[in-house]
Amino acid sequence: MAKKNSSKIEHPIKKTNKAGEHKSNGTNGKLANIDIKKLKPTKEEFQSALQVMLTARSVDTKAMNLLKQGKTFFHIGVAGHEAIQTAVGMILNKEDDWFYPYYRDMALVMSLGVTPIDFFLQCFAKADDPASGGRQLPTHWGSKKINLPSQSSPTGTQFLQAVGSALASVRKGKPVIAYVSSGEGTTSQGEFHEAVNWASRAKLPVLFVIQNNKYAISVPVNEQSGGKDNSISAMMAGYHNLYRARIDGTDFVKSYNTVTEAVNYIKEGKGPALIEAEVVRLLSHSSSDDQKKYRDPEELAEESAKCPIEKLSKQMLADRLITGEELEKIKKEINELINKSSDEAMAAADPLAEDAEKYVYDESGYKESLEYEKNEPSGKNIVMVDAINHALHEELKHNDKIFVFGEDIADSKGGVFTATKGLSTKFGNERVFNSPLAEASIMGVAVGMALSGMKPVVEIQFGDYIWPAFMQMKDELATIRYRSNNAWSAPVVTRVAVGGYIHGGLYHSQNIESIFAHVPGIFIAYPSNAADAKGLLKTACRINDPVLFCEHKGLYRQSSAISPEPDDEYLLPFGKAKVVREGKDLTVISYGVSLWDSVLAAKKLEADGYSVEVIDLRTIIPLDEETIYRSVKKTNKAVVVHEDTLTGGFAAEVAARIGDICFQQLDGPVRRICGKDAHIPYSPILENEILPNRSRIFDGIKELLEY
């Protein structure tokens, strides 16, 4: 039912100086007051629009009835939002444009080709649900037939992803529009403002549609928006390149006209557009809500009188675009279709319990097909930060879909640690560029680019500042493959400097691996030397899973981390630990700086007659359990050493697994030598007390040897 656009839409409204009419020579800084007499859809488009709106409304009615019958569990209705959504779906190009809708966008997705049976398959959580295979709540849209990535539940995360898809299309040289929507309440989220900022600054082809029904569940808009008259559009007045319009979103013709003009503005390269469509919410926020608890009956009656379907039906009847008999026939046919679709979906196969853990990671076999460790690293000795830099150079040359960005990463700065030095000079500012100082923006845009087929390799300057990006990483990056039932993936590589021992104080010394290890769907690398760093980073740039790449700042130029440089074909597999020192009396499992302190302790203990085996994990996720268990079963004692805190550190996970699997072979308790449960202070004296220093590591290992 969606209409395909030509490559350029003619401007529908010419400049005029008549009072009350909109001037269309750019709308920056002005609200757009559209004269609806200027442009109207054709008769066929009117009829198509009405059919979409009626279908969406009928699905609402059926879904609520199924809930009352106890056959389903949840629903979020579209009733009252149909006009603006249908207009967008008719005007945008479903073959090329990108769509990041929110949960109430049923009329939009149905205008793009999502069918009632698609909806009911999700409603009943069936195996053939095209959006998620029964893994997500109903009204969480997704389709590979359209550029419609599987939607998640957090409000506002979609905005930055839309910016990423728009940026990817520009980088490909084939700009298309990325549509993204939400209710007015979500515009209180910081990521909304970050997205508008990035899109406006870069003039990206993003269409923001804010469907303002004046309630964020129960919180009214006057308690949400600081814009003039609580307007979202007015709140965005400072963005010079942003087209802004505030319209009656229950009026289909007004919606159609405004979307047409906004799309034209975007296609002319002037910048993004934001439409604030004032709509009505005719149902409660969701099936779990009862709006009668917080809305007056008079207000609800007034809202019902603004029903967009009633408005459009009356207008079409008055203009003789449809007869009463034709309207009733359409309604009857739609009801029959809805009932049939519901029955078919209910009878469809359920998901299999044994598939519940599938698609947390890539299962295509691609990463297993790569040729690893083709040779021994034999180049000149190199420090770790330079090895990382060389890996990025090689992978940018190897794959033109790789884009590197983050804060301060472009030349002449080249990153605060020079890890990206020379990249933008060699590969250009289109592929290597500075981002805004906003970690959520970096990650959200990277996710959108990855969904669009790019391979972003982003830098978060310090692990201490990754937390604004955590929502995007935990709820979006890590879940997209699983929640889409393997339809979508976002293999973003996130490089981040971590660790202490450099007198960086509380906010430049954190370790973050244990927190991210709790998030299924993200691989975690933590190399301890230059060769491993290069080999693992090159692998991260090639595999189809997202990777958190932890780079210890204290090892960037540390002599212990220097190694011969691998060549440009050297890849190191994830999930393969390395025995860096063989022994028979005790096993030490470690990584990062603590690995080298453990090696030093093992060398000193050798003089006392002890033989200590030291294992470098190299990757936290996946964890090489086989190497750990084989060693512990040989030595019968185990110590896990890292600089992160004792409580909740990853050592606890390793120790627990050793206890489970190797209990009968153990001749002593599994010990942990870790940082103390405190923040990392600036003073070297205090820092040395908190972090596991060399003497504490030596004494801890020796104590267990003597147990």
PDB file of C-alpha atoms in Angstrom, residues 4 55 83 132-133 163 198 237 246 294 310 349 351 364 380 436 446 532 571-572 700:
ATOM      1  CA  LYS A   4       7.339   4.422  -4.077  1.00  0.00           C
ATOM      2  CA  THR A  55      -7.243  -2.437   9.397  1.00  0.00           C
ATOM      3  CA  ALA A  83      -3.652   9.356  10.280  1.00  0.00           C
ATOM      4  CA  SER A 132      11.139 -12.059  16.624  1.00  0.00           C
ATOM      5  CA  GLY A 133      10.097 -15.704  16.463  1.00  0.00           C
ATOM      6  CA  VAL A 163      20.854   8.680  12.668  1.00  0.00           C
ATOM      7  CA  TRP A 198      23.916  14.939  15.346  1.00  0.00           C
ATOM      8  CA  ALA A 237      13.825  25.810  17.835  1.00  0.00           C
ATOM      9  CA  ARG A 246       3.483  21.146  14.493  1.00  0.00           C
ATOM     10  CA  TYR A 294      -6.018   9.566  35.810  1.00  0.00           C
ATOM     11  CA  GLU A 310     -14.181   9.232  11.761  1.00  0.00           C
ATOM     12  CA  ALA A 349       3.378 -23.814  15.472  1.00  0.00           C
ATOM     13  CA  PRO A 351       8.565 -22.118  19.265  1.00  0.00           C
ATOM     14  CA  SER A 364      26.691 -19.238  10.834  1.00  0.00           C
ATOM     15  CA  LYS A 380      60.148  -6.080  14.701  1.00  0.00           C
ATOM     16  CA  PRO A 436      30.323  14.548  19.384  1.00  0.00           C
ATOM     17  CA  ALA A 446      27.318   2.734  15.445  1.00  0.00           C
ATOM     18  CA  ASP A 532      47.707 -10.636  20.922  1.00  0.00           C
ATOM     19  CA  LEU A 571      44.254 -13.479  13.235  1.00  0.00           C
ATOM     20  CA  LEU A 572      43.856 -14.762  16.777  1.00  0.00           C
ATOM     21  CA  GLY A 700      48.986 -14.842  47.799  1.00  0.00           C
TER      22      GLY A 700
END
